[in-house]
Amino acid sequence: MTNVQGVSLDLPTPDGTADAYFAHPDDGAPHPGVLLYMDAFGLRPRLEEMARRLAGHGYAVLVPNVLHRAGRAPLVELPEHINPAERPELFHQLMPLIEALTPELAMRDAGAYLDWLAASPLVADGPVGATGYCMGGVLALRTAAAYPDRVAAVGSFHAGRLVTEAEDSPHRLLDRITAELYFGHADQDASLPTEQIQALERALDVAGIRYRSELYEGAHHGYTQADTAAYNAEASERHWQALLDLFGRTL
């Protein structure tokens, strides 16, 4: 593990300024870029810590506040330990903000995030990786479909609603993707039941994409997030291994 630096910054998007966090090895050299997409609870110390851990393996990691139109992070007051069962109002506050982030708006932002990475002297030339958690897993997949020449690898962890009836359901975009994909599904995740996982895998096979889709037994939606009740240390470490293997092969 190398020493890393982390900095909070503001980056321009077509729809205003997005607050973000950027972590990178502190050797001053360019490293492969990674776009890390947040879960619903947003940009906060846990995600900054994850960005630094990834940077320690030799990556330049950008974590944008994807809900920047609604304000700077944190958008809601978060307890130190997040348990939605005890704080149901958190989701009531966050869901309208999440639903307002349409795929079109999110992908317009994604272009700005990718441009920022491409312009940074601390980011190596060439395609980047994307990793996302919960809603971020969907955003990472959409980004690979919208910018296939710029995203070489995607890790999607405990993402829900990957297969829906919508015209622009993530599984309908797979034929645009050139990246290698990895999915770490939680088996205790009501937002992605078994039949949806099977439908996703069929769509991946049809699209001819290089991918791995794995079920993490005993893991709940949100298992990577150490500041939440869903955290599962064993599943989280498995996710790190899978993500580092993926980026090691592709970036």
CSV table of C-alpha atoms in Angstrom, one decimal:
chain,number,residue,atom,x,y,z
A,1,MET,CA,0.0,0.0,0.0
A,2,THR,CA,1.3,3.4,-0.9
A,3,ASN,CA,0.8,6.7,0.9
A,4,VAL,CA,-2.2,8.6,-0.3
A,5,GLN,CA,-3.6,12.1,-0.3
A,6,GLY,CA,-7.2,13.0,-0.3
A,7,VAL,CA,-8.8,16.4,-1.0
A,8,SER,CA,-12.3,17.8,-1.2
A,9,LEU,CA,-13.0,19.7,-4.4
A,10,ASP,CA,-15.6,21.4,-6.6
A,11,LEU,CA,-15.9,20.3,-10.2
A,12,PRO,CA,-17.9,21.9,-13.0
A,13,THR,CA,-20.8,20.1,-14.6
A,14,PRO,CA,-23.3,21.4,-17.3
A,15,ASP,CA,-25.8,21.9,-14.4
A,16,GLY,CA,-23.7,23.7,-11.8
A,17,THR,CA,-20.9,22.7,-9.4
A,18,ALA,CA,-20.6,19.2,-8.0
A,19,ASP,CA,-18.8,18.7,-4.7
A,20,ALA,CA,-16.5,15.7,-4.8
A,21,TYR,CA,-13.6,13.9,-3.0
A,22,PHE,CA,-10.4,12.9,-4.8
A,23,ALA,CA,-7.9,10.4,-3.4
A,24,HIS,CA,-4.6,9.5,-5.1
A,25,PRO,CA,-1.1,8.1,-4.3
A,26,ASP,CA,1.0,11.0,-3.1
A,27,ASP,CA,4.0,10.3,-5.4
A,28,GLY,CA,2.9,13.0,-7.9
A,29,ALA,CA,2.8,10.5,-10.7
A,30,PRO,CA,-0.3,9.7,-12.9
A,31,HIS,CA,-2.3,6.6,-12.0
A,32,PRO,CA,-5.3,4.9,-13.6
A,33,GLY,CA,-8.5,6.8,-12.9
A,34,VAL,CA,-11.5,5.4,-11.1
A,35,LEU,CA,-14.9,6.9,-10.7
A,36,LEU,CA,-16.5,5.8,-7.5
A,37,TYR,CA,-20.2,6.2,-7.3
A,38,MET,CA,-21.9,6.7,-4.0
A,39,ASP,CA,-24.8,4.8,-2.4
A,40,ALA,CA,-28.0,6.6,-1.4
A,41,PHE,CA,-26.4,8.0,1.9
A,42,GLY,CA,-23.9,10.0,-0.2
A,43,LEU,CA,-20.5,11.5,0.0
A,44,ARG,CA,-19.4,11.1,3.6
A,45,PRO,CA,-16.4,9.8,5.6
A,46,ARG,CA,-17.0,6.1,4.8
A,47,LEU,CA,-16.8,6.7,1.1
A,48,GLU,CA,-13.8,8.9,1.5
A,49,GLU,CA,-12.1,6.1,3.4
A,50,MET,CA,-13.0,3.6,0.6
A,51,ALA,CA,-11.5,6.0,-1.9
A,52,ARG,CA,-8.3,6.2,0.0
A,53,ARG,CA,-8.1,2.5,0.4
A,54,LEU,CA,-8.4,2.1,-3.4
A,55,ALA,CA,-5.9,4.9,-4.0
A,56,GLY,CA,-3.5,3.0,-1.8
A,57,HIS,CA,-3.4,0.3,-4.5
A,58,GLY,CA,-2.3,2.7,-7.1
A,59,TYR,CA,-5.5,4.4,-8.4
A,60,ALA,CA,-6.6,8.0,-8.7
A,61,VAL,CA,-10.2,7.9,-7.3
A,62,LEU,CA,-12.9,10.5,-7.8
A,63,VAL,CA,-16.1,10.3,-5.6
A,64,PRO,CA,-18.7,12.9,-6.8
A,65,ASN,CA,-21.8,14.0,-4.9
A,66,VAL,CA,-24.2,12.8,-7.7
A,67,LEU,CA,-27.1,14.6,-6.0
A,68,HIS,CA,-25.3,17.9,-6.2
A,69,ARG,CA,-28.4,19.6,-7.7
A,70,ALA,CA,-30.1,19.2,-4.3
A,71,GLY,CA,-27.1,20.7,-2.4
A,72,ARG,CA,-23.7,19.9,-1.0
A,73,ALA,CA,-23.1,16.7,0.9
A,74,PRO,CA,-24.4,15.6,3.4
A,75,LEU,CA,-27.9,16.3,2.1
A,76,VAL,CA,-29.5,14.9,5.2
A,77,GLU,CA,-28.2,14.7,8.7
A,78,LEU,CA,-26.7,11.2,9.1
A,79,PRO,CA,-26.1,9.4,12.4
A,80,GLU,CA,-22.7,8.0,13.0
A,81,HIS,CA,-24.2,4.5,12.5
A,82,ILE,CA,-26.9,4.4,9.9
A,83,ASN,CA,-29.8,2.1,10.6
A,84,PRO,CA,-32.8,2.8,8.3
A,85,ALA,CA,-35.0,0.6,10.5
A,86,GLU,CA,-34.4,3.1,13.3
A,87,ARG,CA,-34.4,6.2,11.0
A,88,PRO,CA,-37.0,5.5,8.3
A,89,GLU,CA,-37.2,9.3,7.6
A,90,LEU,CA,-33.8,9.1,6.0
A,91,PHE,CA,-35.2,7.3,3.0
A,92,HIS,CA,-38.3,9.6,2.9
A,93,GLN,CA,-35.9,12.5,2.6
A,94,LEU,CA,-33.5,10.9,0.1
A,95,MET,CA,-35.8,9.1,-2.2
A,96,PRO,CA,-37.3,12.2,-4.0
A,97,LEU,CA,-33.7,13.5,-4.5
A,98,ILE,CA,-32.6,10.2,-6.0
A,99,GLU,CA,-35.7,9.9,-8.2
A,100,ALA,CA,-35.1,13.4,-9.5
A,101,LEU,CA,-31.7,12.3,-10.8
A,102,THR,CA,-32.9,10.9,-14.2
A,103,PRO,CA,-30.6,8.7,-16.3
A,104,GLU,CA,-30.2,11.6,-18.7
A,105,LEU,CA,-29.0,14.1,-16.0
A,106,ALA,CA,-26.8,11.4,-14.4
A,107,MET,CA,-25.0,10.7,-17.7
A,108,ARG,CA,-24.6,14.4,-18.5
A,109,ASP,CA,-22.8,14.6,-15.2
A,110,ALA,CA,-20.8,11.4,-15.9
A,111,GLY,CA,-19.3,13.1,-18.9
A,112,ALA,CA,-18.2,16.0,-16.7
A,113,TYR,CA,-16.7,13.6,-14.2
A,114,LEU,CA,-14.8,11.7,-16.9
A,115,ASP,CA,-13.6,15.0,-18.4
A,116,TRP,CA,-12.3,16.0,-15.0
A,117,LEU,CA,-10.4,12.8,-14.6
A,118,ALA,CA,-9.0,13.0,-18.2
A,119,ALA,CA,-7.7,16.6,-17.5
A,120,SER,CA,-6.0,15.8,-14.2
A,121,PRO,CA,-2.2,15.4,-14.3
A,122,LEU,CA,-2.6,12.9,-11.5
A,123,VAL,CA,-4.7,10.5,-13.7
A,124,ALA,CA,-3.0,8.3,-16.4
A,125,ASP,CA,-4.1,8.5,-20.0
A,126,GLY,CA,-6.5,5.8,-21.2
A,127,PRO,CA,-9.9,4.4,-20.1
A,128,VAL,CA,-10.9,4.5,-16.4
A,129,GLY,CA,-12.6,2.1,-14.1
A,130,ALA,CA,-16.0,2.7,-12.3
A,131,THR,CA,-17.2,1.1,-9.2
A,132,GLY,CA,-20.6,1.8,-7.5
A,133,TYR,CA,-22.6,0.8,-4.5
A,134,CYS,CA,-26.4,0.4,-4.3
A,135,MET,CA,-27.7,3.2,-6.6
A,136,GLY,CA,-24.1,3.8,-7.6
A,137,GLY,CA,-23.8,0.3,-9.1
A,138,VAL,CA,-26.6,1.3,-11.6
A,139,LEU,CA,-24.8,4.6,-12.3
A,140,ALA,CA,-21.5,2.8,-13.0
A,141,LEU,CA,-23.2,0.5,-15.4
A,142,ARG,CA,-25.0,3.4,-17.2
A,143,THR,CA,-21.7,5.3,-17.5
A,144,ALA,CA,-20.0,2.3,-19.2
A,145,ALA,CA,-22.9,2.2,-21.7
A,146,ALA,CA,-23.0,5.9,-22.3
A,147,TYR,CA,-19.2,6.2,-22.6
A,148,PRO,CA,-18.0,2.8,-23.9
A,149,ASP,CA,-14.7,4.1,-25.2
A,150,ARG,CA,-13.8,5.7,-21.8
A,151,VAL,CA,-14.7,3.0,-19.3
A,152,ALA,CA,-12.7,-0.3,-19.3
A,153,ALA,CA,-14.1,-1.9,-16.2
A,154,VAL,CA,-17.1,-1.7,-13.8
A,155,GLY,CA,-17.7,-3.2,-10.4
A,156,SER,CA,-21.3,-3.1,-9.2
A,157,PHE,CA,-22.0,-4.1,-5.6
A,158,HIS,CA,-25.4,-4.6,-4.0
A,159,ALA,CA,-27.1,-2.7,-6.8
A,160,GLY,CA,-30.8,-3.0,-7.0
A,161,ARG,CA,-33.2,-2.6,-9.9
A,162,LEU,CA,-30.8,-3.7,-12.6
A,163,VAL,CA,-33.7,-5.3,-14.5
A,164,THR,CA,-36.9,-3.3,-14.8
A,165,GLU,CA,-39.7,-2.9,-17.2
A,166,ALA,CA,-38.4,0.6,-18.2
A,167,GLU,CA,-37.3,1.3,-21.8
A,168,ASP,CA,-33.9,2.4,-20.4
A,169,SER,CA,-33.5,-0.4,-17.8
A,170,PRO,CA,-29.8,-1.0,-17.2
A,171,HIS,CA,-30.0,-4.5,-18.6
A,172,ARG,CA,-31.2,-3.1,-21.9
A,173,LEU,CA,-28.1,-1.0,-22.3
A,174,LEU,CA,-25.6,-3.9,-22.2
A,175,ASP,CA,-25.1,-4.2,-25.9
A,176,ARG,CA,-23.4,-0.7,-25.8
A,177,ILE,CA,-20.8,-1.7,-23.2
A,178,THR,CA,-17.2,-2.7,-24.0
A,179,ALA,CA,-16.0,-2.8,-20.4
A,180,GLU,CA,-15.4,-5.9,-18.3
A,181,LEU,CA,-18.1,-6.2,-15.6
A,182,TYR,CA,-18.2,-7.6,-12.1
A,183,PHE,CA,-21.4,-7.9,-10.0
A,184,GLY,CA,-21.3,-8.7,-6.3
A,185,HIS,CA,-25.0,-9.3,-5.5
A,186,ALA,CA,-26.3,-9.6,-1.9
A,187,ASP,CA,-28.5,-12.7,-1.5
A,188,GLN,CA,-30.6,-10.9,1.2
A,189,ASP,CA,-31.5,-8.0,-1.2
A,190,ALA,CA,-35.1,-7.4,-1.8
A,191,SER,CA,-34.2,-4.8,-4.5
A,192,LEU,CA,-32.7,-7.5,-6.7
A,193,PRO,CA,-34.5,-10.9,-6.4
A,194,THR,CA,-33.1,-14.1,-7.9
A,195,GLU,CA,-35.2,-13.9,-11.0
A,196,GLN,CA,-33.8,-10.4,-11.7
A,197,ILE,CA,-30.2,-11.7,-11.3
A,198,GLN,CA,-31.0,-14.5,-13.7
A,199,ALA,CA,-32.5,-12.1,-16.3
A,200,LEU,CA,-29.5,-9.9,-15.9
A,201,GLU,CA,-27.1,-12.8,-16.6
A,202,ARG,CA,-29.1,-13.9,-19.6
A,203,ALA,CA,-28.9,-10.4,-21.0
A,204,LEU,CA,-25.1,-10.3,-20.3
A,205,ASP,CA,-24.7,-13.6,-22.2
A,206,VAL,CA,-26.7,-12.4,-25.1
A,207,ALA,CA,-24.6,-9.1,-25.3
A,208,GLY,CA,-21.4,-11.2,-25.3
A,209,ILE,CA,-19.9,-9.2,-22.4
A,210,ARG,CA,-16.9,-10.4,-20.3
A,211,TYR,CA,-18.4,-10.5,-16.8
A,212,ARG,CA,-18.6,-12.3,-13.5
A,213,SER,CA,-21.8,-12.3,-11.5
A,214,GLU,CA,-21.5,-13.6,-7.9
A,215,LEU,CA,-23.9,-14.0,-5.1
A,216,TYR,CA,-22.6,-13.1,-1.6
A,217,GLU,CA,-24.4,-15.4,0.8
A,218,GLY,CA,-25.7,-13.9,4.0
A,219,ALA,CA,-25.0,-10.4,2.7
A,220,HIS,CA,-27.6,-7.6,2.8
A,221,HIS,CA,-28.2,-4.6,0.5
A,222,GLY,CA,-25.4,-2.2,1.6
A,223,TYR,CA,-22.9,-4.9,2.9
A,224,THR,CA,-19.8,-2.8,1.9
A,225,GLN,CA,-20.8,0.2,4.0
A,226,ALA,CA,-19.1,0.0,7.5
A,227,ASP,CA,-21.2,2.9,8.9
A,228,THR,CA,-24.5,1.1,8.3
A,229,ALA,CA,-26.5,-1.7,9.9
A,230,ALA,CA,-26.1,-3.7,6.6
A,231,TYR,CA,-22.3,-4.0,6.9
A,232,ASN,CA,-20.9,-7.4,6.5
A,233,ALA,CA,-17.1,-7.4,7.1
A,234,GLU,CA,-16.5,-10.8,5.3
A,235,ALA,CA,-18.6,-9.8,2.3
A,236,SER,CA,-16.9,-6.4,2.2
A,237,GLU,CA,-13.4,-7.9,2.1
A,238,ARG,CA,-14.5,-10.2,-0.7
A,239,HIS,CA,-15.7,-7.2,-2.6
A,240,TRP,CA,-12.3,-5.5,-2.3
A,241,GLN,CA,-10.6,-8.6,-3.6
A,242,ALA,CA,-12.9,-8.9,-6.6
A,243,LEU,CA,-12.6,-5.2,-7.4
A,244,LEU,CA,-8.8,-5.1,-7.1
A,245,ASP,CA,-8.6,-8.2,-9.3
A,246,LEU,CA,-10.9,-6.6,-11.9
A,247,PHE,CA,-9.0,-3.3,-12.0
A,248,GLY,CA,-5.6,-5.1,-12.0
A,249,ARG,CA,-6.6,-7.0,-15.1
A,250,THR,CA,-8.2,-4.1,-17.0
A,251,LEU,CA,-6.5,-0.9,-16.0
